[in-house]
mmCIF file of C-alpha atoms and ligand atoms in Angstrom:
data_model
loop_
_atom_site.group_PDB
_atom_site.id
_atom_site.type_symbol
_atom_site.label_atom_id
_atom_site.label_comp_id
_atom_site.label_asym_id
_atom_site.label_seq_id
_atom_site.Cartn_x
_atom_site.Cartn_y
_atom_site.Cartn_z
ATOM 1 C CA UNK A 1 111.621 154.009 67.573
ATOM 2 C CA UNK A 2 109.003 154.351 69.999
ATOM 3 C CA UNK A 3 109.458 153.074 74.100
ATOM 4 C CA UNK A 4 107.448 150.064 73.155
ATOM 5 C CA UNK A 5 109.515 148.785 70.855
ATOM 6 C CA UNK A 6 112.777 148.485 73.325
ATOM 7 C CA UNK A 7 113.363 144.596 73.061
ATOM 8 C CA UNK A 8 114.028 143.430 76.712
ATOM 9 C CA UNK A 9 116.107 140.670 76.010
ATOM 10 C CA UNK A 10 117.753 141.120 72.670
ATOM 11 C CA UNK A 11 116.499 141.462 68.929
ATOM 12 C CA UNK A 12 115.637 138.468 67.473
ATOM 13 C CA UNK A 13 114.719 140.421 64.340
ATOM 14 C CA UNK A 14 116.101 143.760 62.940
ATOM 15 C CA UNK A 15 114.908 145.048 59.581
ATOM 16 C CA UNK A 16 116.307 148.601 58.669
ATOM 17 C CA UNK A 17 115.161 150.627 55.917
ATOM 18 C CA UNK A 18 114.039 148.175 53.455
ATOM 19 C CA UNK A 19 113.066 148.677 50.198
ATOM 20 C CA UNK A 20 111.784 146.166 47.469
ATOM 21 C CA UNK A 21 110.568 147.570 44.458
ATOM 22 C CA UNK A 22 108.830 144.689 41.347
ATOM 23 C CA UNK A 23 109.031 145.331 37.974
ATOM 24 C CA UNK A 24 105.617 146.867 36.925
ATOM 25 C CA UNK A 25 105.663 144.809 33.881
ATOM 26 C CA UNK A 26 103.977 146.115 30.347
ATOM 27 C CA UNK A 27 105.324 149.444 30.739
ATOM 28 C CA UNK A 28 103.917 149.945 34.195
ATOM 29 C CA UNK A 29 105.544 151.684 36.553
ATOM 30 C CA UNK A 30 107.315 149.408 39.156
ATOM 31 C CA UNK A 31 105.261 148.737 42.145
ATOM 32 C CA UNK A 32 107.361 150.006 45.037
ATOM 33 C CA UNK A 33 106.105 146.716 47.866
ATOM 34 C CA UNK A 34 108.494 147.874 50.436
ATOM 35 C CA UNK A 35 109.259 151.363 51.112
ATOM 36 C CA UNK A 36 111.846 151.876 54.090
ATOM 37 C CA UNK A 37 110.561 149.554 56.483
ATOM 38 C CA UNK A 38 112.027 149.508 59.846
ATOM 39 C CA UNK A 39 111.495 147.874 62.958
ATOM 40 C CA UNK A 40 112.644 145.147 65.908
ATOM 41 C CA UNK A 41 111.248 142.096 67.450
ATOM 42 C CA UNK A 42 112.582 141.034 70.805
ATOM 43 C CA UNK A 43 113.848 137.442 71.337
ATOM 44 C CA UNK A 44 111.243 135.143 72.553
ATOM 45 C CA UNK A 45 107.963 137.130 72.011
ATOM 46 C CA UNK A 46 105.180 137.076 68.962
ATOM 47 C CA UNK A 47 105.335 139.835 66.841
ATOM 48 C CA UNK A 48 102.749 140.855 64.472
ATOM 49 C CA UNK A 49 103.079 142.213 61.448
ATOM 50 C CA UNK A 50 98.945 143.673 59.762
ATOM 51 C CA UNK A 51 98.337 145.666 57.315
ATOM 52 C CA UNK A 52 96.056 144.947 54.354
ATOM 53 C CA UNK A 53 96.162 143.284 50.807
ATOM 54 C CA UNK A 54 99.487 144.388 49.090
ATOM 55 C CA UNK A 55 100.924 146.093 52.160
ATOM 56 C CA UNK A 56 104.056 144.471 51.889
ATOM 57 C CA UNK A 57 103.662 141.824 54.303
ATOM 58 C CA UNK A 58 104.966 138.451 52.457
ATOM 59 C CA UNK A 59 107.358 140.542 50.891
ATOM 60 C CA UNK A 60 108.905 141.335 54.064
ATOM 61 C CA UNK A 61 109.186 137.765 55.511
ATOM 62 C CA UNK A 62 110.221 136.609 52.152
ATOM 63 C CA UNK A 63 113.498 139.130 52.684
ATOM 64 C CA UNK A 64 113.655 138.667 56.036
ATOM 65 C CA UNK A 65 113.891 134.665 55.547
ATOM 66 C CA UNK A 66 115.760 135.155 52.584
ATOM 67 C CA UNK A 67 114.082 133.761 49.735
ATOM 68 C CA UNK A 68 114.101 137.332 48.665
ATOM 69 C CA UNK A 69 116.596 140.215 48.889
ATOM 70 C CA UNK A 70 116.128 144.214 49.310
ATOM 71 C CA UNK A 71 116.732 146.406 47.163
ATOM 72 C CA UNK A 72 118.322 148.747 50.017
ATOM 73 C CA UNK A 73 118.119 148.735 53.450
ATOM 74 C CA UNK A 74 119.631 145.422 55.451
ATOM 75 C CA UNK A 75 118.026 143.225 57.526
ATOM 76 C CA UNK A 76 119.247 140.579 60.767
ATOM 77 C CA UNK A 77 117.474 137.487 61.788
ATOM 78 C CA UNK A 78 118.539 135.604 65.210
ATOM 79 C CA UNK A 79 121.649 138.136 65.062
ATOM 80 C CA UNK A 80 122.453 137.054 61.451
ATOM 81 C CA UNK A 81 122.555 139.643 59.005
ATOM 82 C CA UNK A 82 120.309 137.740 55.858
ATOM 83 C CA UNK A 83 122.245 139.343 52.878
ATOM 84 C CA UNK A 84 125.532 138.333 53.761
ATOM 85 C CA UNK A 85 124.936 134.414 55.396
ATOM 86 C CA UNK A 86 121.183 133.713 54.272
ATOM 87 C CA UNK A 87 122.591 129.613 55.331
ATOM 88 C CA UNK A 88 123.213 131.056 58.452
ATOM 89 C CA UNK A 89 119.816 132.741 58.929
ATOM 90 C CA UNK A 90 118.096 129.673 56.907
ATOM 91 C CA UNK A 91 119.646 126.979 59.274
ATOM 92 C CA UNK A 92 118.094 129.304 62.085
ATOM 93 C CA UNK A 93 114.590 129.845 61.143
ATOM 94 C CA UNK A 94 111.109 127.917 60.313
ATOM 95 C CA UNK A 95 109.493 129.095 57.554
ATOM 96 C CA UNK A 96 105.561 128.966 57.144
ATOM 97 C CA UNK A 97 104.644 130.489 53.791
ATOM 98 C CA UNK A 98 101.202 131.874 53.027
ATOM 99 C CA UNK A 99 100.291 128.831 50.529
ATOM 100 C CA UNK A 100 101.356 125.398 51.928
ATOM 101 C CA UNK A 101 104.029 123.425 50.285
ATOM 102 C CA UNK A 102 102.961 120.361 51.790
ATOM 103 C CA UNK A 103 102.645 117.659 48.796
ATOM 104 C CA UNK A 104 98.796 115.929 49.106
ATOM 105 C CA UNK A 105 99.900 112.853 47.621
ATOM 106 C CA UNK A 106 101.942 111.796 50.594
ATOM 107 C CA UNK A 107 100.560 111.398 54.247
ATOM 108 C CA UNK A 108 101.076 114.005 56.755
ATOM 109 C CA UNK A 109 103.974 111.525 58.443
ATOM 110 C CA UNK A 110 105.722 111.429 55.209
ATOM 111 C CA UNK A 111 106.240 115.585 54.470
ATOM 112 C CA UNK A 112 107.406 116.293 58.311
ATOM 113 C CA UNK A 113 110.284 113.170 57.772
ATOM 114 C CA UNK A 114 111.171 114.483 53.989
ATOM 115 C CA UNK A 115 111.274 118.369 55.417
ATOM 116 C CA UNK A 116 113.088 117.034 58.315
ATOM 117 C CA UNK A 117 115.425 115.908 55.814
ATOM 118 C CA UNK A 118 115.774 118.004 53.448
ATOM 119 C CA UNK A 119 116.382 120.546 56.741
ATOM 120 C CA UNK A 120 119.445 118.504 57.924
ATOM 121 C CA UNK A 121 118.280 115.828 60.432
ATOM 122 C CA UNK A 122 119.001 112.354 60.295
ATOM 123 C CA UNK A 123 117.103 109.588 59.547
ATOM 124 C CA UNK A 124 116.327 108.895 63.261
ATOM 125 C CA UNK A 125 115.859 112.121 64.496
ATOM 126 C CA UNK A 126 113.834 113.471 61.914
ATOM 127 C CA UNK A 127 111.072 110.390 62.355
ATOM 128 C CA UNK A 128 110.966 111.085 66.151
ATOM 129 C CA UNK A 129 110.772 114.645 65.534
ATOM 130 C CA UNK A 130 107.521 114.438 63.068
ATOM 131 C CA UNK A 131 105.823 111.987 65.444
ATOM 132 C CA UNK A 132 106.409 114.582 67.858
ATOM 133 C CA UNK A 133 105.100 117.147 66.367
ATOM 134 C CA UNK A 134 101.955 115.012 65.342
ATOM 135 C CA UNK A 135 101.143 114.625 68.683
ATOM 136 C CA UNK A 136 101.517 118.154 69.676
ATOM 137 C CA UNK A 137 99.018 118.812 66.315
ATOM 138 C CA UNK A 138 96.772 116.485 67.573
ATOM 139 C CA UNK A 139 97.511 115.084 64.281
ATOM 140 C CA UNK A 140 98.598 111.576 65.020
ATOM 141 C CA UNK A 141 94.970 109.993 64.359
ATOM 142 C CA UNK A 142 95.622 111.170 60.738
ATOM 143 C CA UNK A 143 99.596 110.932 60.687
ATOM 144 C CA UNK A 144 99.111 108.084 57.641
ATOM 145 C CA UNK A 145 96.689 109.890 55.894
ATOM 146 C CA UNK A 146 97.267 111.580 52.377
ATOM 147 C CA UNK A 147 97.240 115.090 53.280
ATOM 148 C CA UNK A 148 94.821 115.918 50.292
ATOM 149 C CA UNK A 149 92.045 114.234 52.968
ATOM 150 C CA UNK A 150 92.866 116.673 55.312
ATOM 151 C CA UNK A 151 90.683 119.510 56.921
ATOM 152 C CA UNK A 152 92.122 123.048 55.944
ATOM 153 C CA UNK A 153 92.997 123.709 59.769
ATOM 154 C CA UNK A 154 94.761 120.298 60.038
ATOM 155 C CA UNK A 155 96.269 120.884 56.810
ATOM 156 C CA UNK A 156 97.413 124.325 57.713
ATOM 157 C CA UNK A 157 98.556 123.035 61.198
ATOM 158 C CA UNK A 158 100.655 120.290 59.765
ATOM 159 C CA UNK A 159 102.754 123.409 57.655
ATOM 160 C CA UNK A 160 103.456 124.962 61.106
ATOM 161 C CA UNK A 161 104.776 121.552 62.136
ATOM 162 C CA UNK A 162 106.705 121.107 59.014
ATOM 163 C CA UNK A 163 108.589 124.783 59.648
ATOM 164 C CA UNK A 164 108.848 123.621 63.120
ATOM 165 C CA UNK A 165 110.980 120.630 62.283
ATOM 166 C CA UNK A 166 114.451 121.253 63.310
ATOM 167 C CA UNK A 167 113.969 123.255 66.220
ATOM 168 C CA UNK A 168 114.452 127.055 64.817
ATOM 169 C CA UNK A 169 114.727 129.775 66.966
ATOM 170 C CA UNK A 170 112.786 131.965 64.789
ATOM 171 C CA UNK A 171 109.717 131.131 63.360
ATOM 172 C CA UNK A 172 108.167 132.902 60.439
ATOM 173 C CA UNK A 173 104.281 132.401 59.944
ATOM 174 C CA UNK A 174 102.711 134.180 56.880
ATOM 175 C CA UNK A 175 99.155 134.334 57.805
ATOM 176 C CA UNK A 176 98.668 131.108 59.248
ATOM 177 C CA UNK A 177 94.701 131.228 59.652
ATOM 178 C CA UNK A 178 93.725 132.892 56.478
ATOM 179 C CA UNK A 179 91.111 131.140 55.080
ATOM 180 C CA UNK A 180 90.641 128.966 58.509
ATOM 181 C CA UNK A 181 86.605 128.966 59.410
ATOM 182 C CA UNK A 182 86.311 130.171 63.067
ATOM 183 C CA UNK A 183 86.752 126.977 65.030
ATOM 184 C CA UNK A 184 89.865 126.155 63.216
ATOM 185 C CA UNK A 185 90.951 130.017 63.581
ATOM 186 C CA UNK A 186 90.829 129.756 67.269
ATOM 187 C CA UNK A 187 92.474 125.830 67.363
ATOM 188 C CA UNK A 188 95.729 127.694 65.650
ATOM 189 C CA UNK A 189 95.862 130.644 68.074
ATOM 190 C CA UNK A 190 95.987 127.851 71.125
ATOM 191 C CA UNK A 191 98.693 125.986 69.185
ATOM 192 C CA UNK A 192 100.681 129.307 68.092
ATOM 193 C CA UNK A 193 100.135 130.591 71.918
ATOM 194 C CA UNK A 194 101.364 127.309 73.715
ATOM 195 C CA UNK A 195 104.583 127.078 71.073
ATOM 196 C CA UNK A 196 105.520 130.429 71.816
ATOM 197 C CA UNK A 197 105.527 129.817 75.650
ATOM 198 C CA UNK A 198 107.252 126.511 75.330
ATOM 199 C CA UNK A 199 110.019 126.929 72.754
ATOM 200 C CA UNK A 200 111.566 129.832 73.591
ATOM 201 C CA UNK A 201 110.938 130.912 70.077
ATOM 202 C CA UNK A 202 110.971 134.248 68.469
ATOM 203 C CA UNK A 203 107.648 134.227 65.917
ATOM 204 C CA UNK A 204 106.716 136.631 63.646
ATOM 205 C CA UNK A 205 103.416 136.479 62.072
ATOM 206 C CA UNK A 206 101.658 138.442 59.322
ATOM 207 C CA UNK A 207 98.005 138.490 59.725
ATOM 208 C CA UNK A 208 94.767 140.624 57.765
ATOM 209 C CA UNK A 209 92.966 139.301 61.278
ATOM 210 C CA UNK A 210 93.373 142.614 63.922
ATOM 211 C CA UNK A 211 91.772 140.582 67.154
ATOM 212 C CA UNK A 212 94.212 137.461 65.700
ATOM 213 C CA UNK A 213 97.358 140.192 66.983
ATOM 214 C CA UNK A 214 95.837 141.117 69.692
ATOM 215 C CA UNK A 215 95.268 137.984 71.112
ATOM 216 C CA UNK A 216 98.736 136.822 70.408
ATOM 217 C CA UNK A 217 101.529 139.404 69.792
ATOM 218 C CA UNK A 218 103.216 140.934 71.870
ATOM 219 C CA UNK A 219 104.006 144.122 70.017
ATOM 220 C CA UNK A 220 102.306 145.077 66.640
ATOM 221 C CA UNK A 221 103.717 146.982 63.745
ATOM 222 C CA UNK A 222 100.824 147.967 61.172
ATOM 223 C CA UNK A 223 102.159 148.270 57.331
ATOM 224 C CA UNK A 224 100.435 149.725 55.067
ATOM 225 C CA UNK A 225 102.071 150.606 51.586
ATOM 226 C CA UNK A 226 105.408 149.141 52.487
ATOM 227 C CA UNK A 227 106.124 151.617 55.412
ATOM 228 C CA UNK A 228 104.811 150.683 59.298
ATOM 229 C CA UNK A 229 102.347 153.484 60.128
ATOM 230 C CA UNK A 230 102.267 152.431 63.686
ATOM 231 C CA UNK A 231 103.837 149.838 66.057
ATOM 232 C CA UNK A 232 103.785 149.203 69.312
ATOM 233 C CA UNK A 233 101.670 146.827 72.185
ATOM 234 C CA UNK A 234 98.463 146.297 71.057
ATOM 235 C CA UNK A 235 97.352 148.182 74.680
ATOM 236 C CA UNK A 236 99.550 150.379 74.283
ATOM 237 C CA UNK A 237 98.446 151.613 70.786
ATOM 238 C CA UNK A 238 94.947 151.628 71.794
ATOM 239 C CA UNK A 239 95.715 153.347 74.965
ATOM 240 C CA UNK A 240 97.043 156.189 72.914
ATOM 241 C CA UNK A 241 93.827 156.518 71.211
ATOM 242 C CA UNK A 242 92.053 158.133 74.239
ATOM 243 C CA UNK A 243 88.265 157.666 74.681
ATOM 244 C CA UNK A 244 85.645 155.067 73.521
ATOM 245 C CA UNK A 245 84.050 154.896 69.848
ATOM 246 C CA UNK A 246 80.506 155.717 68.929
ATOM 247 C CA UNK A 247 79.872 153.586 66.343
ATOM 248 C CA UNK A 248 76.384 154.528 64.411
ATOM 249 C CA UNK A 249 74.834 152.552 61.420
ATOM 250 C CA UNK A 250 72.487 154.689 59.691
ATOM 251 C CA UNK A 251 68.727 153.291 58.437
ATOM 252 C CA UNK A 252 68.554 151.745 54.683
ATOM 253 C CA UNK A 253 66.984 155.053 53.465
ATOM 254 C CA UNK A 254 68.945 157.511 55.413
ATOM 255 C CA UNK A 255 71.746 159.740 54.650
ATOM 256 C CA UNK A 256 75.066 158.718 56.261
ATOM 257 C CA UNK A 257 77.268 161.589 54.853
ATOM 258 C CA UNK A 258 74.714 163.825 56.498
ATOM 259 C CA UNK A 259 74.769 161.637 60.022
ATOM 260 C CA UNK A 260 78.575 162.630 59.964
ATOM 261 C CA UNK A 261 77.826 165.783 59.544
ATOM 262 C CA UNK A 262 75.626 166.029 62.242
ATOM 263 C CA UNK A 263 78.035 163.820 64.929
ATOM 264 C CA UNK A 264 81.010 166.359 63.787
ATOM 265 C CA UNK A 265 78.884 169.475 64.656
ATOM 266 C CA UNK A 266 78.407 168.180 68.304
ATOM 267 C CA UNK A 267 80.741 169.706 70.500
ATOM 268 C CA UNK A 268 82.571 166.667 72.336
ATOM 269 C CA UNK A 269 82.743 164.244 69.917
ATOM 270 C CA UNK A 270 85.972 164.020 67.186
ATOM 271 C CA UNK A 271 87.219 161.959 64.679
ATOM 272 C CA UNK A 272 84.534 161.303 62.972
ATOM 273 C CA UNK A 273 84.569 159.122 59.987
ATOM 274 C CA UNK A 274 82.314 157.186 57.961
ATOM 275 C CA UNK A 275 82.123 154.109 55.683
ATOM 276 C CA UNK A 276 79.494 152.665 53.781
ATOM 277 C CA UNK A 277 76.372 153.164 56.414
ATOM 278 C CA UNK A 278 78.737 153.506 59.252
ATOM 279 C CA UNK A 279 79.766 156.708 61.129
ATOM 280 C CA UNK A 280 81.894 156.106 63.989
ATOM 281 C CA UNK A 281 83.112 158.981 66.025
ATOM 282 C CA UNK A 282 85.860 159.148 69.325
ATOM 283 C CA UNK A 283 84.876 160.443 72.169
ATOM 284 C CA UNK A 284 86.148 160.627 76.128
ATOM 285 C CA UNK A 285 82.818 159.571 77.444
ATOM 286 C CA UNK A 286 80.578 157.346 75.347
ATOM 287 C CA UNK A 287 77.775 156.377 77.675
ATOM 288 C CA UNK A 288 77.419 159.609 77.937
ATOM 289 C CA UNK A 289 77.717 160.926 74.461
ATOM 290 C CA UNK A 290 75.625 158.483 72.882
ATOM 291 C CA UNK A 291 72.047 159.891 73.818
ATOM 292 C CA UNK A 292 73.272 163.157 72.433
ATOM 293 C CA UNK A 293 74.529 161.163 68.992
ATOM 294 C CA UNK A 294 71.103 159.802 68.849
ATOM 295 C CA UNK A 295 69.015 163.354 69.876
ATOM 296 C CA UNK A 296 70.895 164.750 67.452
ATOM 297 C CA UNK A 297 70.528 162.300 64.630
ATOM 298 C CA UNK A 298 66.798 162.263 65.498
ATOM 299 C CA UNK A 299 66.591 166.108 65.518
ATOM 300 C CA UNK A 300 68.014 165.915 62.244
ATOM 301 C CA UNK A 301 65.190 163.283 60.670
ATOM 302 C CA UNK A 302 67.994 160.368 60.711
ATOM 303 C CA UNK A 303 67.065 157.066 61.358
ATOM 304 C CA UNK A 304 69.356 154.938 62.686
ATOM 305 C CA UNK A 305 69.784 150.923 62.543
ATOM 306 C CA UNK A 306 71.991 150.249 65.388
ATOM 307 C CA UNK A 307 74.651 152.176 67.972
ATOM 308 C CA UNK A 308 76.946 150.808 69.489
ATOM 309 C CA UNK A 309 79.747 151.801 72.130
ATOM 310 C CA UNK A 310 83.203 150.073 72.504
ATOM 311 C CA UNK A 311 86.294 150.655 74.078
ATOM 312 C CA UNK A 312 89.085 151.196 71.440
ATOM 313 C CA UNK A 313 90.105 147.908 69.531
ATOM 314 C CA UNK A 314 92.905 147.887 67.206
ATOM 315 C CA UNK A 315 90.160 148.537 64.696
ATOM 316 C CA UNK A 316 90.544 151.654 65.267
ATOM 317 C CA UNK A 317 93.910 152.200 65.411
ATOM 318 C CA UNK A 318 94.144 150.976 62.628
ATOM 319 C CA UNK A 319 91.767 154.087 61.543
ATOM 320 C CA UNK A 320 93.563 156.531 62.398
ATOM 321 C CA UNK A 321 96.694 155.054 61.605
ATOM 322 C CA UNK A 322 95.622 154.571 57.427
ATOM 323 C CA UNK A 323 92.602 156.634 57.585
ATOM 324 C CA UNK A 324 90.516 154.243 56.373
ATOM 325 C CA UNK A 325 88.547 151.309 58.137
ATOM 326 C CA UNK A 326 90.304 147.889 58.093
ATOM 327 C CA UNK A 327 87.340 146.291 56.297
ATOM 328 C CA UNK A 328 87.199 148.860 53.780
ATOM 329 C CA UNK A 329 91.035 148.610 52.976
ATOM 330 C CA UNK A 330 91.070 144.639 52.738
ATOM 331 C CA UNK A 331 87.730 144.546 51.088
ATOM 332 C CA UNK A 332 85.889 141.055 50.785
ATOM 333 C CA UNK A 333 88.225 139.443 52.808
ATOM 334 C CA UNK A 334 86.374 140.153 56.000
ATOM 335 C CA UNK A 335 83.290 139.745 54.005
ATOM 336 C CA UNK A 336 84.054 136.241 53.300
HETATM 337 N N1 ATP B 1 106.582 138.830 42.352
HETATM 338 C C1 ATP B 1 105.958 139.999 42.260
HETATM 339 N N2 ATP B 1 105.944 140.723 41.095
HETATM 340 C C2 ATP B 1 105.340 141.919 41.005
HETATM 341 N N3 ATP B 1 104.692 142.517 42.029
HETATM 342 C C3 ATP B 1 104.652 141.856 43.203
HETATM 343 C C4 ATP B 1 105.264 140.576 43.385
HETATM 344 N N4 ATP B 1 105.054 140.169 44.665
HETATM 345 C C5 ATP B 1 104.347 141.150 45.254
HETATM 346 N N5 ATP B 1 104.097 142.157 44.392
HETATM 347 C C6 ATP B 1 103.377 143.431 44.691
HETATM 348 O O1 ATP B 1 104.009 144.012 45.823
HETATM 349 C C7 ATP B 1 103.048 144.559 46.716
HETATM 350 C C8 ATP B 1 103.193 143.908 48.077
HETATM 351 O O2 ATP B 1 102.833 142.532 47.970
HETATM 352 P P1 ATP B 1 102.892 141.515 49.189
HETATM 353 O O3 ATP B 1 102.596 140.163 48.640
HETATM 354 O O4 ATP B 1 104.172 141.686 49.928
HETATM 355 O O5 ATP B 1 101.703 142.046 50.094
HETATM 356 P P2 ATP B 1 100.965 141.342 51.322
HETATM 357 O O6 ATP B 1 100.892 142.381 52.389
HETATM 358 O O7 ATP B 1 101.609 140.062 51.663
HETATM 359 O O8 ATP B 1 99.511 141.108 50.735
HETATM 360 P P3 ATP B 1 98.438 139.913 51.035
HETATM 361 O O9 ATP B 1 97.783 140.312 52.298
HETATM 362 O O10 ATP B 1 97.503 140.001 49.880
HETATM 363 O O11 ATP B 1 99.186 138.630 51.107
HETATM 364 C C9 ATP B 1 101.703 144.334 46.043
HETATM 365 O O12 ATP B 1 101.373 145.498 45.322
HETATM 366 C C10 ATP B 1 101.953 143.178 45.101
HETATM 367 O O13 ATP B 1 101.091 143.238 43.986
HETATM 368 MG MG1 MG B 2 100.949 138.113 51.728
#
């Protein structure tokens, strides 16, 4: 486990070596989701969990807020280990999953009581709780509306509230903006941010969205095929990657595979890699590698579109974590 990873006051989540393997179905091999998965959230910080389509990440929360178990491997939540007392760990986490279970036909009032509920609170409590957490929402204007007439970021925010209901001190969010258009994107990051800071609460989110972690977590783990690949702060993991990136998109009618041929021949540049039109490349210095990219491209008879500098983002460490590009491993998605 790396430095960055030492929680500094206490796990609030410990999975070790878990493994989840589904039936393939239709003599298909079995798809192997988890594959020893490991890692530690501290008490009282956002933790992120990426990766892309399939990587394992719903599976993971599902275990870890046992609606699921492991095949091997064992798992603690708020201290709790989840095989052995899942009531225990149930009673002390919030559960967001990635579709909402809020019912449409009732108004957003009525789910937060009946979740309150159905989560233990009386009567009382549970009414003064959801009006509560309206207000913090900014929901109450819409508190005796039929959620079906709901916006997909109110609709989304009142599933955060409902998993917020009796006060858990671990809250598991299973990518609570996917699907969000931008404005409602950012709303949710304020709302996750200022819960974090106020409740004391330990939150683990799973998100496709790599600026979404940054922003918000603390630490990182990235997962890809059911193992983490690589965890850490999100500064800290880009620190590690040295350098800025050259990031090159190659003319309609020119040949990227030879543009990456031509960055990788030039002496300080490395790591080059290219999808679609796109060659990106590391280097220590890139205001003053890119007129060389672009001398070079030109001596070569390459045109290029656009080139563009940046410090590292976790873009990139995702990159060279997976090598592949995070919009080329969850495909449309980031299209959409
Ligand atoms: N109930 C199931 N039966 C069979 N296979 C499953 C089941 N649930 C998940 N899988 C498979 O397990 C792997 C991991 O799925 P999981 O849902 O955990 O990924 P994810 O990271 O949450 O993906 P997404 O970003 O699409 O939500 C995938 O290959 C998926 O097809
Ligand atoms: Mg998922």
């Amino acid at each position: 486990m790396s430095p960055h990873q030492t929680p500094r006051n206490g796990a609030a989540i410990t999975a070790v070596e878990l493994a989840k393997s589904y039936p393939g179905g239709r003599g298909k091999p079995a798809v192997r989701a988890l594959d020893g998965l490991t890692f530690e959230a501290a008490a009282g910080e956002v933790f992120g969990l990426l990766g892309p389509n399939g990587a394992g990440k719903s599976t993971a929360v599902k275990i870890l807020s046992t609606l699921s178990r492991a095949d091997s491997g064992s798992a603690r939540v708020a201290g709790i280990d989840v095989a052995r007392h899942p009531d225990k760990v149930r009673a002390a986490i919030g559960f967001v999953a990635q579709k909402s279970v809020c019912d449409p036909m009732d108004t957003g009032y009525e789910n937060l009581v009946l979740a309150g509920r159905l989560q233990g609170l009386p009567g009382p409590a549970a009414k003064a709780r959801a009006l509560e957490l309206l207000e913090r929402f900014s929901l109450s204007g819409a508190r005796d509306r039929l959620v079906k007439t709901y916006s997909g970021g109110m609709a989304r925010k009142l599933d955060v509230a409902v998993g917020l209901m009796h006060r858990p001190s671990v809250l598991f969010l299973d990518e609570p903006t996917t699907g969000l258009d931008p404005e409602a994107r950012a709303d949710m990051w304020d709302e996750i941010e200022a819960m974090a800071g106020t409740e004391n609460m330990t939150v683990l989110l799973t998100t496709h969205y790599l600026d979404e972690a940054d922003r918000l977590a603390a630490h990182v783990a990235i997962l890809d095929a059911g193992r983490i690949v690589a965890s850490g702060t999100p500064e800290g993991l880009k620190r590690e990657l040295r350098g800025d990136a050259v990031i090159v998109e190659t003319g309609l009618d020119a040949d990227p595979v030879a543009a990456a041929r031509t960055m990788a021949d030039l002496g300080d540049v490395r790591e080059v890699s290219r999808d679609g039109r796109t060659v990106r490349c590391r280097t220590d210095d890139g205001a003053a590698a890119l007129p060389r990219v672009l001398a070079a491209l030109d001596g070569a008879r390459i045109a290029v579109a656009s080139a563009t500098v940046a410090r590292p983002s976790l873009d990139d460490v995702y990159l060279r974590h997976t090598g592949r590009a995070y919009s080329a491993a969850i495909g449309e998605e980031v299209a959409a």
